[in-house]
Each structure stands twice: as structure tokens, then as C-alpha cells.
Short mmCIF file of C-alpha atoms in Angstrom, two decimals:
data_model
loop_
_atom_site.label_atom_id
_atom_site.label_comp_id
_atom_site.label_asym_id
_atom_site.label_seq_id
_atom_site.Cartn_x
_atom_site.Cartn_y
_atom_site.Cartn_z
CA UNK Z 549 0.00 0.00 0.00
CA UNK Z 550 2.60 2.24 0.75
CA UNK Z 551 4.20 1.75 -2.64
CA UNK Z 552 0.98 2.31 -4.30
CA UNK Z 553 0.38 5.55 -2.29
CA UNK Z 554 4.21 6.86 -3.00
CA UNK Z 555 3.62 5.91 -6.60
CA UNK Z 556 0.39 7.58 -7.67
CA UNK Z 557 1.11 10.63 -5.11
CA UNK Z 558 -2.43 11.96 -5.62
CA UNK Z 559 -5.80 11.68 -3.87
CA UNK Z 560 -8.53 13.65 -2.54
CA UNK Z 561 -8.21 14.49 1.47
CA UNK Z 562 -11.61 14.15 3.49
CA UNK Z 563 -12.53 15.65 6.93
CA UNK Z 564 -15.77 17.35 8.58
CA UNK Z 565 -16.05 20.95 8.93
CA UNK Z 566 -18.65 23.16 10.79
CA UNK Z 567 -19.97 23.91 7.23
CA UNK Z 568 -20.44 20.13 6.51
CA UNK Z 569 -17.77 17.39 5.23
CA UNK Z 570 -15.56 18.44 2.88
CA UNK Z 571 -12.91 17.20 0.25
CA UNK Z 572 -10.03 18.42 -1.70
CA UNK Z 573 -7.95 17.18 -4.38
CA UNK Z 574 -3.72 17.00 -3.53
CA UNK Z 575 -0.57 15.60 -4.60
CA UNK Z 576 0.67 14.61 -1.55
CA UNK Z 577 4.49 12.73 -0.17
CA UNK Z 578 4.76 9.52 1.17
CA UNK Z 579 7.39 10.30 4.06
CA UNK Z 580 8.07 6.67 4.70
CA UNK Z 581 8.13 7.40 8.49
CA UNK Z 582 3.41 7.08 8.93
CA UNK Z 583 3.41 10.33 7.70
CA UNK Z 584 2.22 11.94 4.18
CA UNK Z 585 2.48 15.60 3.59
CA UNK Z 586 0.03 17.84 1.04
CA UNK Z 587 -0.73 20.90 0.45
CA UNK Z 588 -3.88 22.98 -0.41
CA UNK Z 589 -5.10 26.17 -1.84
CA UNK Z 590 -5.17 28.72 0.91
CA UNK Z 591 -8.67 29.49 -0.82
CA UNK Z 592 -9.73 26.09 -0.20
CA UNK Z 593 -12.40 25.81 2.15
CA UNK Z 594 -10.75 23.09 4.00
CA UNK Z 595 -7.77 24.25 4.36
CA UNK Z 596 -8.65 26.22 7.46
CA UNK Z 597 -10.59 23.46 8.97
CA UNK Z 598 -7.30 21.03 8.79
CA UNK Z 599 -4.78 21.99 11.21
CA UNK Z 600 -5.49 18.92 14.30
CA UNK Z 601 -8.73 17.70 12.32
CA UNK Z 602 -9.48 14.06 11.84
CA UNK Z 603 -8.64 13.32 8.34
CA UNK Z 604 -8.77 10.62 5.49
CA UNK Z 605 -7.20 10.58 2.15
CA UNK Z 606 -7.95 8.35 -0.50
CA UNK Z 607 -5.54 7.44 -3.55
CA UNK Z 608 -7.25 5.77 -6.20
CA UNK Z 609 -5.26 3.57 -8.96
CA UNK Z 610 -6.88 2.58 -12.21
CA UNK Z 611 -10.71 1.31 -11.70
CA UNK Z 612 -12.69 0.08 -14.61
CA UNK Z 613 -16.58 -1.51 -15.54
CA UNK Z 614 -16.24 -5.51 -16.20
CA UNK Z 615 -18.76 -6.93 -18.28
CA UNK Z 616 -20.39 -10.23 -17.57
CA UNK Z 617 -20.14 -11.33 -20.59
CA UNK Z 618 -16.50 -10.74 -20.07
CA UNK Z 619 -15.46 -14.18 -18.10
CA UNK Z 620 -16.74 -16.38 -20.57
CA UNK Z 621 -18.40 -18.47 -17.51
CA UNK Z 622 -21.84 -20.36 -18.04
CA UNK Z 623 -22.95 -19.68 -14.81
CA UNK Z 624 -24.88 -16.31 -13.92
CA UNK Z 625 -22.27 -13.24 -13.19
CA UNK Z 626 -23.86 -9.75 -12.68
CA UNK Z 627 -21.53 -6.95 -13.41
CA UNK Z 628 -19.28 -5.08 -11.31
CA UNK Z 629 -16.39 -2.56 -11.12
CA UNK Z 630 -12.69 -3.18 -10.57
CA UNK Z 631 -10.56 -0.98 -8.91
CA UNK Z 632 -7.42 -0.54 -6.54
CA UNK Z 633 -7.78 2.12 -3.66
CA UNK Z 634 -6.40 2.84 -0.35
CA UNK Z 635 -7.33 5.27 2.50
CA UNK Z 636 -5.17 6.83 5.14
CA UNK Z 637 -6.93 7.87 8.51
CA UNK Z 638 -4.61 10.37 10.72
CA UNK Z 639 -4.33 13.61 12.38
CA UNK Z 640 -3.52 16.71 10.17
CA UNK Z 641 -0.73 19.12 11.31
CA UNK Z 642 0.27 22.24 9.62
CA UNK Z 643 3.84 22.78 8.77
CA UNK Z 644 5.67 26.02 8.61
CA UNK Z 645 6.68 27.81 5.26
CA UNK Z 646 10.39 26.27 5.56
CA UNK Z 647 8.68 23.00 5.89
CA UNK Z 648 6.71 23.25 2.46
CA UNK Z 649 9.53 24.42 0.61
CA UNK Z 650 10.91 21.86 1.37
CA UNK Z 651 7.70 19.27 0.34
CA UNK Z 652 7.18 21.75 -2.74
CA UNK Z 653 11.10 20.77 -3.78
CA UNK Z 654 10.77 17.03 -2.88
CA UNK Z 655 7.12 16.66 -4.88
CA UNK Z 656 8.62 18.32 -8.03
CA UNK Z 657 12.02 16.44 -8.00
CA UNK Z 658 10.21 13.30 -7.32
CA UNK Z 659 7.76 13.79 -10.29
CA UNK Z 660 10.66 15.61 -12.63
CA UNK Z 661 12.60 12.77 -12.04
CA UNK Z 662 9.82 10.40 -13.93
CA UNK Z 663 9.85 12.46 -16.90
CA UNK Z 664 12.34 11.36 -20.23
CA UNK Z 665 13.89 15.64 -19.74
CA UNK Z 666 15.83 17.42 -17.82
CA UNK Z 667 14.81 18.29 -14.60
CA UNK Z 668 12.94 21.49 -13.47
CA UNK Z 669 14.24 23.05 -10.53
CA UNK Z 670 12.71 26.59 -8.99
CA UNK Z 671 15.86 27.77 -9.70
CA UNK Z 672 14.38 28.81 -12.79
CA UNK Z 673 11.63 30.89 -11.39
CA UNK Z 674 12.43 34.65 -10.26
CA UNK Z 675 12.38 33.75 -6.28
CA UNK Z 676 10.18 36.27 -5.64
CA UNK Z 677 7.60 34.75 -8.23
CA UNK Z 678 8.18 31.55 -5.81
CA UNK Z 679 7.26 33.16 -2.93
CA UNK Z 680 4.54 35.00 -4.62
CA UNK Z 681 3.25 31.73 -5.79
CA UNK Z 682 3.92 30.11 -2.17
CA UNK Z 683 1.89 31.81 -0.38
CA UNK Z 684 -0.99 30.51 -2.05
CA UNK Z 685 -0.44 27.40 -0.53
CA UNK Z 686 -0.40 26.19 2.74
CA UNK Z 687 1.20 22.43 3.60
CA UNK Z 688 -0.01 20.12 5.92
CA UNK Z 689 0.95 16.40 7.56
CA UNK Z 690 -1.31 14.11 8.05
CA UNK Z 691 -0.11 11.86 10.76
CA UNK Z 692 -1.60 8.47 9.77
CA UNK Z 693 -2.72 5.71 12.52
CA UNK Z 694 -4.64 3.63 9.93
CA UNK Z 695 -4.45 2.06 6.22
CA UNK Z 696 -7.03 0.55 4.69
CA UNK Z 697 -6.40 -0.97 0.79
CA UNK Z 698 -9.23 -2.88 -1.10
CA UNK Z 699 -7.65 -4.27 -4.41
CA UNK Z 700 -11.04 -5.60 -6.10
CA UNK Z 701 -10.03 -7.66 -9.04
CA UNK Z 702 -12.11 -10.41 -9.91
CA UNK Z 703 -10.03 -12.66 -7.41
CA UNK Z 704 -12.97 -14.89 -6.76
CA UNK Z 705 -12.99 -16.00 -10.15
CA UNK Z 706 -10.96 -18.46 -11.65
CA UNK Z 707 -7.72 -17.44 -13.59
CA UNK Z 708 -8.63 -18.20 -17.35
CA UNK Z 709 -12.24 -15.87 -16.56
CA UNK Z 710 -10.12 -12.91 -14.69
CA UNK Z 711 -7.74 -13.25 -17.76
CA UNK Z 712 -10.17 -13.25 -19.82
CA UNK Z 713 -11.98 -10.16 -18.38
CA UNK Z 714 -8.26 -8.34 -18.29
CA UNK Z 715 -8.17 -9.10 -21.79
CA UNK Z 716 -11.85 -7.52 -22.45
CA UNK Z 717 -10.39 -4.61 -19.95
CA UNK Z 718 -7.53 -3.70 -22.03
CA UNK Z 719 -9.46 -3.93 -25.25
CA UNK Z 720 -12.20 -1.33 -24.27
CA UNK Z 721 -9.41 1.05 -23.10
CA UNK Z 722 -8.92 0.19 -19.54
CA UNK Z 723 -5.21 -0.86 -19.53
CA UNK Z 724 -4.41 0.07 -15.79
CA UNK Z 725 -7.15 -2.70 -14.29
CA UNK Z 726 -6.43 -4.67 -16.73
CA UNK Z 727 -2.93 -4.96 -16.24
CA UNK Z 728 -3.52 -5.15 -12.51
CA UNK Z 729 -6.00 -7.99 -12.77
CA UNK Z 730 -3.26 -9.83 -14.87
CA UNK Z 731 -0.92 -9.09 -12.10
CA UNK Z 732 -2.43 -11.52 -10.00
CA UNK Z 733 -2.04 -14.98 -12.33
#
């Protein structure tokens, strides 16, 4: 799970507010140490509900609509979705401005470094554009005391039918589940 959640470094972060649950979309960090920091729009109107709330954040990986028809079984199958997802539960802390530099850096080198280019650094912004552009943000940890990962992939069916269904997947577009499903023969 905590491969999953370093790789995809994106989900949306959940917590109540007086005005009603809320939820916002962030790249977030995998620290390796139970903790995962993000950052948010100042603007956002969770942000200033975060700092000690009760939070979850969800990272979805590919998902996709499997056909009945799909296994190639006799025997009745209704259809379904497969997807990959996990869910952090935790406390949220906000860090301090040296703090999200830092995460800023360490998001952008970590995502730069996927990419067939050279790397983009801030050292190519004017650093007063950076701080400009800094303080609309404001970074947070989320302290996590649970993980929960459902990886729903037609396990209960036998391998030729999932096979067959990642086969079906891929052919209607849906290469991440499919692959994933295949992952498991």
C-alpha cells in the first residue's frame, strides 16, 4: 500500500467541517516514516478546517466496468467494477513555510525525475515569483494511525475468466485494471 500511495502521489483528502464534510484534491508525499504531507489552496475551504482535524485521504489507482459477458463463464455473473484504492486515517498538522519548501522541492524532483527531460528546478523561477506563488499554498501532515487498501479484481474468479476479463479490460481502453487484474495470475 505504501508503494501504491508513494507511486500515484495523488488523492482527494476528506474531513468534517462546521460547514459540513468536505474534500479536496492533492498531490501529496509519502514520508516513509506514517506520515504523508500535502498541500492545499489557501482558498480552499478546508484548508482552514485542517490543522489537528481528523482526516482521510484516498488514492485511487486505475478502476474500470467488467462486463459479464466478459469471463466467458456459463454460470450467472452480474456486473461489477474493478478498482485498486487505499485510504489513510490520521491527524492533520500544519507545517511552517520552511517545511513546504521543502515538500514543494521534494514533490517536483520526485515527479521531474519520472519524466524522459531534464529536470525542473525553482531555480528557474524569479524567487520572488516563488514566494509570490507560495503563499498561495499552505502544507499540511497528516499523521496516519490507519491504512485501509481494497484491491477488487475479480479474485474470486478463476484465472482463465479474470484473464479473460483483463483481456476484455484492455481492449475497451482500460489498460491500468487490466494490467492489474493480470498481475495476480
Amino acid at each position: 500500500m505504501r508503494a501504491f500511495v508513494r507511486e500515484i502521489a495523488f488523492g482527494q483528502l476528506f474531513a468534517a467541517t462546521p460547514d459540513g464534510p468536505r474534500v479536496a484534491q492533492v498531490p501529496a508525499i509519502w514520508n516513509g516514516d506514517a506520515t504523508l504531507d500535502l498541500h492545499l489552496a489557501r482558498g480552499n475551504a478546508l484548508t482552514r478546517h485542517l490543522d489537528g482535524a481528523t482526516a482521510v485521504f484516498a488514492v485511487l489507482g486505475p478502476d474500470g466496468y467488467i462486463s459479464p459477458d466478459w469471463y466467458g463463464l456459463d454460470a450467472d455473473q452480474v456486473p461489477t467494477w474493478n478498482y485498486a484504492a487505499v485510504e489513510l486515517e490520521g491527524t492533520v498538522r500544519r507545517m511552517d513555510r520552511d517545511a513546504l519548501v521543502a515538500q514543494v522541492d521534494r514533490l517536483t524532483a520526485e515527479h521531474e525525475a519520472r519524466l524522459p527531460k531534464l529536470a525542473w528546478t525553482r531555480a528557474k523561477m524569479d524567487p520572488r515569483r516563488f514566494d509570490a506563488m507560495l503563499n498561495g499554498i499552505i502544507g499540511f501532515t497528516l499523521e496516519v494511525t490507519a491504512w485501509r487498501g481494497t484491491l477488487k479484481l475479480g479474485q474470486n474468479k478463476p484465472d482463465a475468466a479474470r484473464l479473460t476479463a483483463a483481456d476484455a479490460s484492455d481492449a475497451a481502453g482500460r489498460r491500468g485494471i487490466a494490467q492489474l487484474m493480470r498481475s495476480l495470475a
